[in-house]
Short mmCIF file of C-alpha atoms in Angstrom, two decimals:
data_model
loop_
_atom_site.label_atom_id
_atom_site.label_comp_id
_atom_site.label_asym_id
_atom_site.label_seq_id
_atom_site.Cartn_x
_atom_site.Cartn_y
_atom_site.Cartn_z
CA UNK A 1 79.72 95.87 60.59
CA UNK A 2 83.23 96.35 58.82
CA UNK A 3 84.86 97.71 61.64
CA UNK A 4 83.87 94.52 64.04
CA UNK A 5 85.32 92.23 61.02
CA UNK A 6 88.53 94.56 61.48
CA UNK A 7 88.94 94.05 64.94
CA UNK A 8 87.85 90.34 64.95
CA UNK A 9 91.16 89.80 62.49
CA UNK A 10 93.01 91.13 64.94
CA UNK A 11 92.19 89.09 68.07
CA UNK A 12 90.37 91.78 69.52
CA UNK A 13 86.46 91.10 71.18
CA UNK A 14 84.25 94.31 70.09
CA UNK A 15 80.86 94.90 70.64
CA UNK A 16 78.65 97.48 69.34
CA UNK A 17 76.09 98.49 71.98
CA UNK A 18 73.89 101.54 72.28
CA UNK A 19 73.60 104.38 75.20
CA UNK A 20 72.27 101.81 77.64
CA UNK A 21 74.94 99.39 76.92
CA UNK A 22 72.52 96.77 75.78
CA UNK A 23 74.40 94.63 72.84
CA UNK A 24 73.72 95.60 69.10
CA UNK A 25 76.67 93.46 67.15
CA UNK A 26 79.24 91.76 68.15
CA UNK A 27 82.21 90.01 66.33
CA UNK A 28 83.24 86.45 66.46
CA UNK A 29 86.15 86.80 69.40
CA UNK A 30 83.82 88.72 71.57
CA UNK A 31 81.74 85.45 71.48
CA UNK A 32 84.46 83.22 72.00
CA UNK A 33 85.77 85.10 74.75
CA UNK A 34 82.32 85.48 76.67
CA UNK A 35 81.07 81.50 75.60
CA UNK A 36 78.71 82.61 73.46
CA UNK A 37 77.48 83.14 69.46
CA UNK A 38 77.28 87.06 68.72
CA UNK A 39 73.49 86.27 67.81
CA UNK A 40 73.03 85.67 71.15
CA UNK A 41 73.87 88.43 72.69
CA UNK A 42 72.30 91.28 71.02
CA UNK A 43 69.86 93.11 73.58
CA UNK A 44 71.94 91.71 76.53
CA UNK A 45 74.29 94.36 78.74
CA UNK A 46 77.46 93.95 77.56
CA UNK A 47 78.48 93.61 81.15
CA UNK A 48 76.78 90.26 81.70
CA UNK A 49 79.96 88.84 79.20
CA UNK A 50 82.49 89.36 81.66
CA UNK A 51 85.07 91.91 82.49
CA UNK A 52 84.67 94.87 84.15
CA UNK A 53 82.04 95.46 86.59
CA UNK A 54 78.13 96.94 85.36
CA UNK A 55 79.32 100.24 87.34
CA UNK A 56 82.72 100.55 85.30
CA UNK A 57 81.51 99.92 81.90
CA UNK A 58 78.36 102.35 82.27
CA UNK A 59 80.54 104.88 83.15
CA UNK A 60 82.51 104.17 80.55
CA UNK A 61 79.71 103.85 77.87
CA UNK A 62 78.37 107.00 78.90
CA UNK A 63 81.54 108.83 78.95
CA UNK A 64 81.95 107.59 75.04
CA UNK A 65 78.65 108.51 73.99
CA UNK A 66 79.38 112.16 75.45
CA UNK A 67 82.02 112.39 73.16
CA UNK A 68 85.08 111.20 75.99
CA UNK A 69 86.88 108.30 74.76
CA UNK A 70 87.09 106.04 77.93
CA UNK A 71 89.44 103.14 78.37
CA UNK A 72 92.09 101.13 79.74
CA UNK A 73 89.99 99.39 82.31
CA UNK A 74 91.88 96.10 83.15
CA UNK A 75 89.68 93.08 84.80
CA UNK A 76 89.69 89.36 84.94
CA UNK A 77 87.53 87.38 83.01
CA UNK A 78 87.44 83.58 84.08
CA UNK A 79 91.17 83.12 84.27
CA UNK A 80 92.06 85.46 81.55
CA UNK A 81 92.50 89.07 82.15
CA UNK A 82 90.83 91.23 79.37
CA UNK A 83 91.38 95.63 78.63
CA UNK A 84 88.38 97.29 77.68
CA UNK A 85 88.26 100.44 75.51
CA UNK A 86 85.11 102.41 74.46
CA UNK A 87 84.58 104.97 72.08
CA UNK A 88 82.06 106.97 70.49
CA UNK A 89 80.13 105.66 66.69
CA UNK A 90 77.76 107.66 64.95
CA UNK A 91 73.85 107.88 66.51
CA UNK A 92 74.75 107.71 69.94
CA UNK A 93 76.26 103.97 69.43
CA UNK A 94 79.44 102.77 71.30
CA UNK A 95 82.21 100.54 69.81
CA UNK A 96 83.31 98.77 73.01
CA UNK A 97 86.33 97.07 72.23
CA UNK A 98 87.91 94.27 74.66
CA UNK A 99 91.46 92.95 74.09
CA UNK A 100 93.17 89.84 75.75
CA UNK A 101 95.86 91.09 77.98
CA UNK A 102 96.59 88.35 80.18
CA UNK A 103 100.01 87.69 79.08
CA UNK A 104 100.77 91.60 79.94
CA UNK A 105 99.43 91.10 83.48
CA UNK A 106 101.43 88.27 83.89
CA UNK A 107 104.55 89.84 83.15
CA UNK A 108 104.07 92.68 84.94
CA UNK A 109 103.17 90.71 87.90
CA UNK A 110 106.64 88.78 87.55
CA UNK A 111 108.65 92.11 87.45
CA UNK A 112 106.82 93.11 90.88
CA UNK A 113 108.10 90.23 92.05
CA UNK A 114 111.45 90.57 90.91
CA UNK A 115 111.76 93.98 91.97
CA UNK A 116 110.38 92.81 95.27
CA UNK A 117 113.02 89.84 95.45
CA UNK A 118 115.82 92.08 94.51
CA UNK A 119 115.36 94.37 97.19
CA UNK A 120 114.86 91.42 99.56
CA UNK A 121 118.82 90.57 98.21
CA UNK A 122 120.09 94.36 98.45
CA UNK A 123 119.03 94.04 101.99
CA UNK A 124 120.64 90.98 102.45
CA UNK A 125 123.99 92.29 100.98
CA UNK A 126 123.79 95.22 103.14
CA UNK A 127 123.09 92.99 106.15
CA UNK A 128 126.07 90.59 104.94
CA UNK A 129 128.56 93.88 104.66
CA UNK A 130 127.22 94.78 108.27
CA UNK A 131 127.98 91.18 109.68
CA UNK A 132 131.69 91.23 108.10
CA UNK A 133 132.67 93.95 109.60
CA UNK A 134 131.23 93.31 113.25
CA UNK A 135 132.35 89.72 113.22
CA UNK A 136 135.90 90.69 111.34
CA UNK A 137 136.80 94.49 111.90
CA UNK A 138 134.62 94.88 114.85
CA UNK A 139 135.94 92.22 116.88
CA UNK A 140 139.66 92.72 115.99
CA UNK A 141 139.34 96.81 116.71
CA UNK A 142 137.96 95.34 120.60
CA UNK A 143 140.96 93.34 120.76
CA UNK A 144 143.27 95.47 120.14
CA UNK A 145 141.49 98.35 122.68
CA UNK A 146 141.89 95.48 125.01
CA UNK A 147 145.80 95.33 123.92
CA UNK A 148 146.71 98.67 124.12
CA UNK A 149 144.74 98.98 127.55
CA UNK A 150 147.12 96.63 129.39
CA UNK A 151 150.16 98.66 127.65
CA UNK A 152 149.01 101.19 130.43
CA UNK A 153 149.67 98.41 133.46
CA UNK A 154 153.10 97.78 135.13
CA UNK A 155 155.14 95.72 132.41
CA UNK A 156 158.68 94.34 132.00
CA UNK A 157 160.08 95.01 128.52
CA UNK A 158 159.60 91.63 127.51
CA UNK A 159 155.81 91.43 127.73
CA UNK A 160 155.33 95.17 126.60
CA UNK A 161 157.45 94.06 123.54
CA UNK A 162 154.79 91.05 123.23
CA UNK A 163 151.54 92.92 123.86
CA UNK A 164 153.10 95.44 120.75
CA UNK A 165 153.53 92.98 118.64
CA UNK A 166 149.92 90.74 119.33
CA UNK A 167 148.41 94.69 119.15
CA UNK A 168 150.14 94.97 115.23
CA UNK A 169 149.13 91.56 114.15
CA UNK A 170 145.24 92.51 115.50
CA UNK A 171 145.82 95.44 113.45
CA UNK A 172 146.99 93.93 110.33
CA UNK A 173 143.95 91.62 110.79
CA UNK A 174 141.63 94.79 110.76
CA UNK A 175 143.04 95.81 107.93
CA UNK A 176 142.64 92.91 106.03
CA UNK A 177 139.09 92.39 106.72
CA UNK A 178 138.23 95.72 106.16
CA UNK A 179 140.16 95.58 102.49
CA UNK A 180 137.74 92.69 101.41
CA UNK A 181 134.86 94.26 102.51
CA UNK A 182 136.07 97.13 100.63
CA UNK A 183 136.18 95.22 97.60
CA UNK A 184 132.93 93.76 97.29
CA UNK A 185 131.33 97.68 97.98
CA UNK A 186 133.50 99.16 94.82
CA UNK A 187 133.75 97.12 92.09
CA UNK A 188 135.92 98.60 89.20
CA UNK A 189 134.95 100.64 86.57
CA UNK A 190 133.11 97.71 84.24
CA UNK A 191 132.45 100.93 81.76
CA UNK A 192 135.61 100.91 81.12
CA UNK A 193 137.90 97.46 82.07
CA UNK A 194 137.36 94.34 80.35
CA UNK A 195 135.62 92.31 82.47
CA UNK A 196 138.43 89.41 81.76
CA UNK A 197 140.51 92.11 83.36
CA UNK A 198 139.00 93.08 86.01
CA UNK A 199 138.13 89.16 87.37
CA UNK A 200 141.97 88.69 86.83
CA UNK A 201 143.14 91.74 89.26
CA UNK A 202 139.77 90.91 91.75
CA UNK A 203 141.46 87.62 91.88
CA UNK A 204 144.85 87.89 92.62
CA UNK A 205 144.51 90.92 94.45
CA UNK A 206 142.02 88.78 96.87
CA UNK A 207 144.28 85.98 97.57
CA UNK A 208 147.39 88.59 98.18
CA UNK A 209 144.38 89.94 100.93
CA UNK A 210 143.13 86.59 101.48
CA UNK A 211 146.65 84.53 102.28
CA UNK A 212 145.38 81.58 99.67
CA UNK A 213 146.35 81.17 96.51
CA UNK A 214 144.00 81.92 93.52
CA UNK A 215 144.23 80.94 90.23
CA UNK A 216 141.89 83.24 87.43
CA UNK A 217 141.69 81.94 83.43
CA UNK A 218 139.81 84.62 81.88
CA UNK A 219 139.29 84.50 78.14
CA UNK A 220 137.66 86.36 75.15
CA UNK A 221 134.02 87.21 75.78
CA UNK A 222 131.10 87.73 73.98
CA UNK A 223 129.23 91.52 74.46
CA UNK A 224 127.42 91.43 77.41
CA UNK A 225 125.33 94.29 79.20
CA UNK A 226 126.83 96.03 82.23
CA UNK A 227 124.00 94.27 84.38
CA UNK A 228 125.69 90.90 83.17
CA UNK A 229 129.00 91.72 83.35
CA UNK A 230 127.77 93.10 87.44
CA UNK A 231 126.24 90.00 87.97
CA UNK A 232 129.17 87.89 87.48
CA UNK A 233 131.21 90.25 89.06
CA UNK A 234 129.60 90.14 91.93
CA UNK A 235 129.28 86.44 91.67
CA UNK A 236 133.24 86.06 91.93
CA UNK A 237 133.13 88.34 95.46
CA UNK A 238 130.72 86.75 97.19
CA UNK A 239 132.07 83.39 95.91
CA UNK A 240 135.50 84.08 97.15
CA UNK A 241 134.51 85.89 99.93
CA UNK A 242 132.81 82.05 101.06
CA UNK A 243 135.82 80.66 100.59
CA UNK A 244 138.10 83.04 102.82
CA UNK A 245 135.57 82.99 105.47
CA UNK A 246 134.19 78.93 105.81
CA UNK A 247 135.87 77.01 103.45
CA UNK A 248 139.60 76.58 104.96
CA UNK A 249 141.13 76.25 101.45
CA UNK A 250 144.67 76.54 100.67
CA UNK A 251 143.93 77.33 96.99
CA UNK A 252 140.91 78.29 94.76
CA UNK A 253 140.28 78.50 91.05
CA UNK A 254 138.14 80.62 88.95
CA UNK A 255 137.44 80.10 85.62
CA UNK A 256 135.37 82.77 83.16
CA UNK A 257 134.80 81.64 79.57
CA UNK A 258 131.81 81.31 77.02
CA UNK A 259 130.87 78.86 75.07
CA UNK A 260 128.10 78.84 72.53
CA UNK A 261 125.40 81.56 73.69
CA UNK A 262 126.35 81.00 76.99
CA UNK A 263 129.05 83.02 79.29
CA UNK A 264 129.78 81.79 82.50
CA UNK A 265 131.94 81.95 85.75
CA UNK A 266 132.79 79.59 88.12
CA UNK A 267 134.66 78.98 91.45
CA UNK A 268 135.91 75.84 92.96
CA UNK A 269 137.87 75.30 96.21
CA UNK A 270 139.60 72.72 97.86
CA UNK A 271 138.40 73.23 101.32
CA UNK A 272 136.29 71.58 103.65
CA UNK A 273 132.62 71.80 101.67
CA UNK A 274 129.74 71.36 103.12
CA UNK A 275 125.77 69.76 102.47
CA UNK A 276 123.99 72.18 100.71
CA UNK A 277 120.88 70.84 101.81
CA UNK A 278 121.68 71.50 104.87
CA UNK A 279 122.61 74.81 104.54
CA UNK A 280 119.30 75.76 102.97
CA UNK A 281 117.71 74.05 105.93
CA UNK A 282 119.80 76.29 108.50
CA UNK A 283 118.79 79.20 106.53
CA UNK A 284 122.52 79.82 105.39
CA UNK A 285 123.84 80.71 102.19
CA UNK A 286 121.76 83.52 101.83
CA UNK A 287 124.66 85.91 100.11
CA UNK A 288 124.04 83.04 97.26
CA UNK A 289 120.55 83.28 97.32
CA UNK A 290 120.76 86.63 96.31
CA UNK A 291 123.38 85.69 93.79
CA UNK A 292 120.50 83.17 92.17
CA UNK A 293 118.20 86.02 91.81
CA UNK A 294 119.71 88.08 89.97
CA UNK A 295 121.35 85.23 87.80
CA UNK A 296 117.30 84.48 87.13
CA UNK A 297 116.43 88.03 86.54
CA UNK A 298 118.91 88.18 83.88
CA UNK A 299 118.11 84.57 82.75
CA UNK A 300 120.66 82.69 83.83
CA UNK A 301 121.17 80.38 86.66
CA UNK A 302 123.63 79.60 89.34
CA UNK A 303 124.68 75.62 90.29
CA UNK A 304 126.43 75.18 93.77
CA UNK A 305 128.04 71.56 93.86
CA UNK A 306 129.12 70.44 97.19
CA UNK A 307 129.92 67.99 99.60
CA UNK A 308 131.69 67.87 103.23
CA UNK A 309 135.50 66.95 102.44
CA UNK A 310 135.42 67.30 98.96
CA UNK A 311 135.61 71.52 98.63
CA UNK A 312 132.99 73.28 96.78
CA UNK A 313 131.87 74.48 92.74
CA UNK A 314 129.77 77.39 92.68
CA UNK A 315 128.84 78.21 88.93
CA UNK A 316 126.92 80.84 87.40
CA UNK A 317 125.90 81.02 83.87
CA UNK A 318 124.04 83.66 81.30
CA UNK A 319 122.65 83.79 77.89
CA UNK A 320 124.52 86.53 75.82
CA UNK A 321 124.75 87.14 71.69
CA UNK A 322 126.92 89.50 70.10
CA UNK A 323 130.34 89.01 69.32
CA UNK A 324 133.91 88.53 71.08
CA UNK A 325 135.20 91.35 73.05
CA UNK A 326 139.10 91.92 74.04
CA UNK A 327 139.49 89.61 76.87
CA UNK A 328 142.60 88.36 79.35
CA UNK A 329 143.95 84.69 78.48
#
């Protein structure tokens, strides 16, 4: 029949079977897909090739021969995954047409992951946000309760003038910690500043907060979404953030550039480091776990290089095209 020559130039299995489903034609893909020669089959249910279940494709041969198109049933088939459509031919006949789909299925099983990981690293931002300001706010607000408290006990002016000034530096620690918290929850407007720009006043504005010094070359970059331009955004606060709170550095440097079809930003320190083997062991690092998936949603990736003694390089790099946008030298 033409119409199975049609679909057989398109990749697509089809099978021409009557009311019972029993196999009339078939094309040349159908047989290749079920392991057989279309000769073969003709008087066999077209269920016994694979696919759907007998129950799903009666009903949905005797849906087409009452004139209701029935389709989109999605099965596996060996370790393929095949869609099968049916509808109504002349005499009561049934085109039943079945289309490889198992690259579909695989992608949309990857984005249910990804969506799945990337909620497993929203919580794990939320719970990092929640730790700062316990372990940083939190514990300098108790202090300085505890401070003010023994302001309210028999004091010479001396120590009243020293519990004063230990209760302003506990507050000027509170402040500080809640600043950088602050600025990893609002990120500026990327709509609207140059991401160049924005790294650059992130940066120095951080070590101002921070009370280390950090250097920022930004230069002309290539268009990139507002997801990219988020993810390396977010990249340079968590990165610094690392360094303010484990690294002991007296300086850091961050560097965001392109090169060929490939934009990235990176951050090294001169601090302490560390073994990042051993930080994966310990379950650590997870704020930059988070950072890797969405670097690999986006497909980049994101290199840590460390060592204890020798500070640390955290680098993460994207694929973009397009051309240069007004950047910050």
């Amino acid at each position: 029949m033409r119409i199975l020559e049609m679909l057989d130039g398109l990749g697509d299995g089809a099978f021409v079977v009557d009311r019972a489903g029993l196999v009339l034609a078939a094309n040349e893909t159908a047989g290749r897909q079920a392991g057989a020669g279309p000769a073969g089959m003709a008087g066999v249910p077209v269920w016994r090739f694979g696919g759907p279940s007998a129950l799903q494709y009666r009903a949905a041969v005797t849906a087409a021969v009452r004139g209701k198109p029935a389709g989109g049933i999605v099965a596996a088939c060996g370790e393929r995954w095949l869609e099968v459509v049916c509808r109504p031919l002349e005499d009561g006949e049934v085109l039943v047409v079945r289309r490889d789909v198992t690259a579909r299925v695989a992608a949309q099983e990857e984005a249910k992951s990804l969506r799945t990981r990337l909620l497993t690293v929203q919580d794990q931002e939320r719970s990092s946000v929640a730790r700062d300001l316990h372990d940083d706010v939190g514990q300098s607000m108790t202090a300085l309760l505890m401070e003010l408290r023994s302001l309210e006990g028999p004091l010479d002016e001396a120590a009243r003038l020293e519990r004063v000034r230990s209760a302003t530096g506990l507050v000027r620690a509170a402040m500080r910690g809640l600043r950088q918290v602050l600025y990893r929850l609002t990120p500026p407007a990327l709509e609207t500043t140059p991401l160049p720009q924005a790294v650059e006043d992130y940066g120095r504005a951080f070590g101002s907060i921070s009370g280390f010094e950090v250097s920022v070359r930004a230069s002309e970059l290539p268009h990139l979404t507002l997801d990219q331009q988020r993810a390396l955004y977010r990249l340079l606060q968590e990165g610094l953030n690392n360094v303010a709170k484990h690294a002991q550095a007296s300086s850091a440097r961050v560097t965001l550039g392109a090169a060929g079809d490939r934009v990235s930003l990176e951050i090294a320190d001169d601090g302490r480091g560390f073994d990042p083997v051993s930080a994966r062991a310990r379950g650590t690092g997870l704020g930059l776990n988070g950072m890797a998936e969405r670097f690999r949603a986006l497909g980049g990736r994101l290199d840590v290089e460390a060592a204890p003694g020798e500070g640390a390089r955290l680098r993460g790099t994207l694929p973009v095209s397009g051309t240069a946008e007004a950047g910050v030298r």
